C-alpha positions as a printed NumPy array, in Angstrom:
array([[  0.   ,   0.   ,   0.   ],
       [  2.885,   2.393,   0.744],
       [  4.316,   1.681,  -2.706],
       [  1.007,   2.532,  -4.403],
       [  0.714,   5.75 ,  -2.395],
       [  4.214,   6.707,  -3.485],
       [  3.341,   6.062,  -7.138],
       [  0.273,   8.288,  -6.926],
       [  2.151,  11.058,  -5.098],
       [  5.005,  10.914,  -7.586],
       [  3.092,  10.733, -10.86 ],
       [ -0.239,  12.472, -10.389],
       [  1.124,  15.949,  -9.538],
       [  3.044,  15.869, -12.81 ],
       [ -0.231,  15.15 , -14.61 ],
       [ -2.241,  18.013, -13.14 ],
       [  0.11 ,  20.865, -12.253],
       [  1.472,  23.302, -14.809],
       [  0.352,  21.363, -17.901],
       [  0.192,  22.775, -21.377],
       [ -2.855,  21.437, -23.189],
       [ -0.848,  19.508, -25.806],
       [  1.06 ,  17.402, -23.261],
       [ -1.728,  15.398, -21.652],
       [ -3.795,  12.428, -22.893],
       [ -6.619,  10.687, -21.069],
       [ -7.76 ,   7.21 , -22.077],
       [-10.907,   5.224, -21.21 ],
       [-10.731,   1.498, -21.988],
       [-12.665,  -1.755, -21.973],
       [-10.211,  -4.469, -20.965],
       [ -9.944,  -8.232, -21.19 ],
       [-10.39 , -10.116, -17.911],
       [ -7.366, -11.193, -15.863],
       [ -7.184, -15.   , -15.569],
       [ -8.235, -16.78 , -12.396],
       [ -5.41 , -18.079, -10.179],
       [ -6.216, -21.745,  -9.392],
       [ -6.365, -22.038,  -5.621],
       [ -8.576, -24.83 ,  -4.197],
       [-10.929, -24.908,  -7.178],
       [-10.914, -24.283, -10.89 ],
       [-13.743, -22.792, -12.9  ],
       [-13.269, -25.475, -15.543],
       [-13.79 , -28.262, -13.018],
       [-17.124, -26.821, -11.935],
       [-18.698, -26.235, -15.35 ],
       [-21.985, -28.122, -15.394],
       [-22.677, -30.512, -18.268],
       [-25.81 , -29.347, -20.033],
       [-25.898, -26.145, -18.025],
       [-26.138, -22.514, -19.064],
       [-22.949, -20.528, -18.633],
       [-23.325, -16.749, -18.153],
       [-20.279, -14.5  , -17.892],
       [-21.086, -10.908, -16.873],
       [-17.49 , -10.047, -15.985],
       [-16.271,  -6.582, -16.976],
       [-12.999,  -4.676, -16.67 ],
       [-12.852,  -0.892, -17.049],
       [ -9.645,   1.1  , -17.354],
       [ -8.43 ,   4.676, -17.065],
       [ -4.992,   5.804, -18.255],
       [ -3.361,   9.21 , -17.888],
       [ -0.315,  10.108, -20.011],
       [  1.992,  13.106, -19.619],
       [  4.288,  13.686, -22.598],
       [  7.815,  14.802, -21.766],
       [  8.522,  15.211, -25.492],
       [  6.567,  14.495, -28.669],
       [  7.739,  10.875, -28.422],
       [  8.097,  10.006, -24.719],
       [  5.507,   9.924, -21.943],
       [  5.076,   8.783, -18.377],
       [  1.719,   7.194, -17.696],
       [ -0.476,   5.702, -15.001],
       [ -2.998,   2.971, -15.836],
       [ -5.755,   1.843, -13.45 ],
       [ -8.068,  -1.126, -14.19 ],
       [-11.093,  -2.177, -12.115],
       [-12.293,  -5.743, -12.755],
       [-15.571,  -7.262, -11.586],
       [-15.606, -11.021, -12.177],
       [-19.199, -12.258, -12.158],
       [-19.833, -15.755, -13.522],
       [-22.937, -17.959, -13.265],
       [-23.348, -21.594, -14.271],
       [-26.828, -23.086, -13.895],
       [-28.662, -26.27 , -14.858],
       [-32.387, -26.853, -14.279],
       [-33.646, -30.324, -15.233],
       [-37.012, -32.014, -14.68 ],
       [-37.468, -35.735, -15.462],
       [-38.845, -38.02 , -12.789],
       [-37.172, -35.608, -10.364],
       [-36.589, -31.853, -10.31 ],
       [-32.898, -30.987, -10.087],
       [-31.27 , -27.543,  -9.987],
       [-27.584, -26.758,  -9.719],
       [-26.784, -23.024,  -9.676],
       [-23.207, -21.804,  -9.15 ],
       [-22.05 , -18.207,  -8.884],
       [-18.469, -16.934,  -8.753],
       [-17.57 , -13.363,  -7.786],
       [-14.267, -11.509,  -7.349],
       [-12.975,  -7.912,  -7.523],
       [ -9.514,  -6.901,  -8.782],
       [ -7.827,  -3.494,  -8.855],
       [ -4.707,  -2.988, -10.979],
       [ -2.406,   0.041, -10.785],
       [  0.386,   0.223, -13.376],
       [  2.812,   3.179, -13.641],
       [  4.892,   3.079, -16.79 ],
       [  6.884,   4.775, -19.533],
       [  5.804,   5.012, -23.176],
       [  7.501,   5.693, -26.499],
       [  5.543,   6.494, -29.625],
       [  5.793,   7.264, -33.327],
       [  3.256,   9.437, -35.152],
       [  2.417,   9.561, -38.845],
       [ -0.457,  11.888, -39.718],
       [ -3.452,  10.586, -37.698],
       [ -1.915,   7.206, -36.819],
       [  0.045,   6.676, -33.588],
       [  2.052,   3.543, -32.787],
       [  3.287,   3.169, -29.208],
       [  4.981,   0.763, -26.852],
       [  6.673,   0.758, -23.488],
       [  7.27 ,  -0.74 , -20.064],
       [  5.139,  -0.681, -16.927],
       [  5.045,  -2.04 , -13.374],
       [  1.604,  -3.622, -12.842],
       [  0.471,  -4.171,  -9.248],
       [ -2.85 ,  -5.994,  -8.832],
       [ -4.832,  -6.196,  -5.604],
       [ -6.835,  -9.427,  -5.764],
       [-10.033,  -9.626,  -3.722],
       [-11.539, -12.714,  -2.13 ],
       [-13.087, -15.216,  -4.52 ],
       [-16.564, -16.264,  -3.427],
       [-18.336, -19.3  ,  -4.833],
       [-22.011, -19.781,  -3.976],
       [-23.653, -23.032,  -5.025],
       [-27.389, -23.69 ,  -4.733],
       [-28.704, -27.222,  -5.213],
       [-32.241, -28.592,  -5.307],
       [-33.255, -32.256,  -5.423],
       [-36.976, -33.016,  -5.302],
       [-39.251, -35.802,  -6.443],
       [-42.323, -34.704,  -8.359],
       [-44.618, -35.856,  -5.562],
       [-42.419, -33.872,  -3.104],
       [-41.951, -36.827,  -0.789],
       [-38.268, -35.921,  -1.058],
       [-37.304, -32.254,  -1.142],
       [-33.845, -31.023,  -0.248],
       [-32.181, -27.643,  -0.801],
       [-28.467, -27.106,  -0.275],
       [-26.52 , -23.85 ,  -0.18 ],
       [-22.728, -24.017,  -0.101],
       [-20.605, -20.854,   0.185],
       [-16.847, -21.084,  -0.3  ],
       [-14.596, -18.076,   0.34 ],
       [-11.01 , -18.128,  -0.914],
       [ -8.767, -15.281,   0.326],
       [ -7.243, -13.025,  -2.302],
       [ -3.792, -11.482,  -2.396],
       [ -1.725,  -9.571,  -4.928],
       [  0.364,  -9.761,  -8.084],
       [  3.297,  -7.518,  -8.99 ],
       [  5.883,  -7.521, -11.741],
       [  7.226,  -5.795, -14.831],
       [  5.554,  -5.857, -18.209],
       [  5.695,  -4.605, -21.77 ],
       [  2.901,  -3.215, -23.912],
       [  2.264,  -2.03 , -27.455],
       [ -0.677,  -0.528, -29.262],
       [ -2.026,   1.957, -31.742],
       [ -4.438,   4.899, -31.889],
       [ -6.133,   6.471, -34.865],
       [ -7.153,  10.058, -34.217],
       [-10.495,  10.832, -35.838],
       [ -9.997,  14.479, -34.891],
       [ -7.057,  16.326, -33.353],
       [ -8.507,  15.616, -29.897],
       [-10.222,  12.208, -30.163],
       [ -8.794,   8.809, -31.074],
       [ -9.758,   5.131, -31.113],
       [ -7.305,   2.304, -30.66 ],
       [ -6.122,  -0.838, -28.944],
       [ -3.399,  -2.039, -26.596],
       [ -1.877,  -5.441, -25.818],
       [  0.557,  -6.41 , -23.108],
       [  1.994,  -9.074, -20.855],
       [  4.02 ,  -9.101, -17.637],
       [  6.361, -11.347, -15.721],
       [  5.019, -11.188, -12.195],
       [  4.958, -12.704,  -8.75 ],
       [  1.521, -13.704,  -7.46 ],
       [  0.461, -14.656,  -3.94 ],
       [ -3.096, -15.701,  -3.122],
       [ -4.938, -17.978,  -0.731],
       [ -4.885, -18.652,   2.983],
       [ -7.632, -20.   ,   5.226],
       [-10.445, -21.159,   2.929],
       [-13.902, -21.306,   4.512],
       [-16.763, -23.536,   3.349],
       [-20.276, -23.217,   4.832],
       [-22.931, -25.76 ,   3.798],
       [-26.611, -25.412,   4.757],
       [-29.227, -28.124,   4.17 ],
       [-33.006, -27.664,   4.379],
       [-35.504, -30.379,   3.499],
       [-37.006, -33.738,   4.225],
       [-33.581, -35.105,   5.126],
       [-33.435, -32.599,   7.975],
       [-31.948, -29.184,   8.552],
       [-28.249, -28.719,   9.195],
       [-25.323, -26.349,   8.832],
       [-21.688, -27.34 ,   8.617],
       [-18.592, -25.127,   8.524],
       [-15.143, -26.335,   7.534],
       [-11.801, -24.668,   6.83 ],
       [ -8.585, -25.624,   5.089],
       [ -5.37 , -23.727,   4.442],
       [ -4.215, -23.563,   0.839],
       [ -2.005, -20.958,  -0.85 ],
       [ -0.403, -20.28 ,  -4.2  ],
       [  2.82 , -18.359,  -4.786],
       [  4.238, -18.276,  -8.281],
       [  6.459, -16.423, -10.748],
       [  4.9  , -16.536, -14.172],
       [  4.332, -14.643, -17.405],
       [  0.741, -13.491, -17.653],
       [ -1.139, -14.264, -20.865],
       [ -1.46 , -11.398, -23.33 ],
       [ -4.176,  -9.003, -22.205],
       [ -5.866,  -6.508, -24.47 ],
       [ -8.046,  -3.417, -24.397],
       [-10.096,  -1.209, -26.703],
       [ -9.373,   2.456, -26.012],
       [-10.975,   5.85 , -26.438],
       [ -8.237,   8.498, -26.146],
       [ -8.714,  12.221, -25.59 ],
       [ -6.057,  14.905, -25.882],
       [ -6.721,  17.546, -23.252]])
């Protein structure tokens, strides 16, 4: 946290104090989703055969760039990710069966960096280096299950909530991209990048299972300790950008 505070204190004043209008760019982006770090469970293992998979995950980004020259800039990129995935199956034969799983997690990435660029008319090509630091929130899995005979002589509902502690990732990465400026002030473009980073997630994992039905009512809580620490290249991540020269 002290490192992030230092980054903000060091870079942001340069963005907002004493600027000439031609030196600053502001970018709004729609980003690809950071991959899940496999601690305790894997999304792939819990996909339901014959079920309906719904992914409402979104990642929004903001990037500020201050140009030292026409070709070099310091920048600060911030990405907020809301992972929201549902997998559900509802089947009625001689029994009524429902399995409904939901996964939710929040990530916040802060990445100071340095950019070089080349401009030809309205086209800009750029690349550079950055230091991405990602705060990874707890991953929560909620699973609802229903098993009932059609005559309701057997009717059981189960709710299982698993909470996996988050952590952080930090490393150094490279990026490249392009913008096409429709006007002198407004451009559309893309960016791709990857990073070699250290990740640390996990800890005390809590699982709470509640049962209501003809088999009786019960609640059970269990915990295990499981962690993941790794050095690894991230997969290429991309974004679609709307850039404004201010």
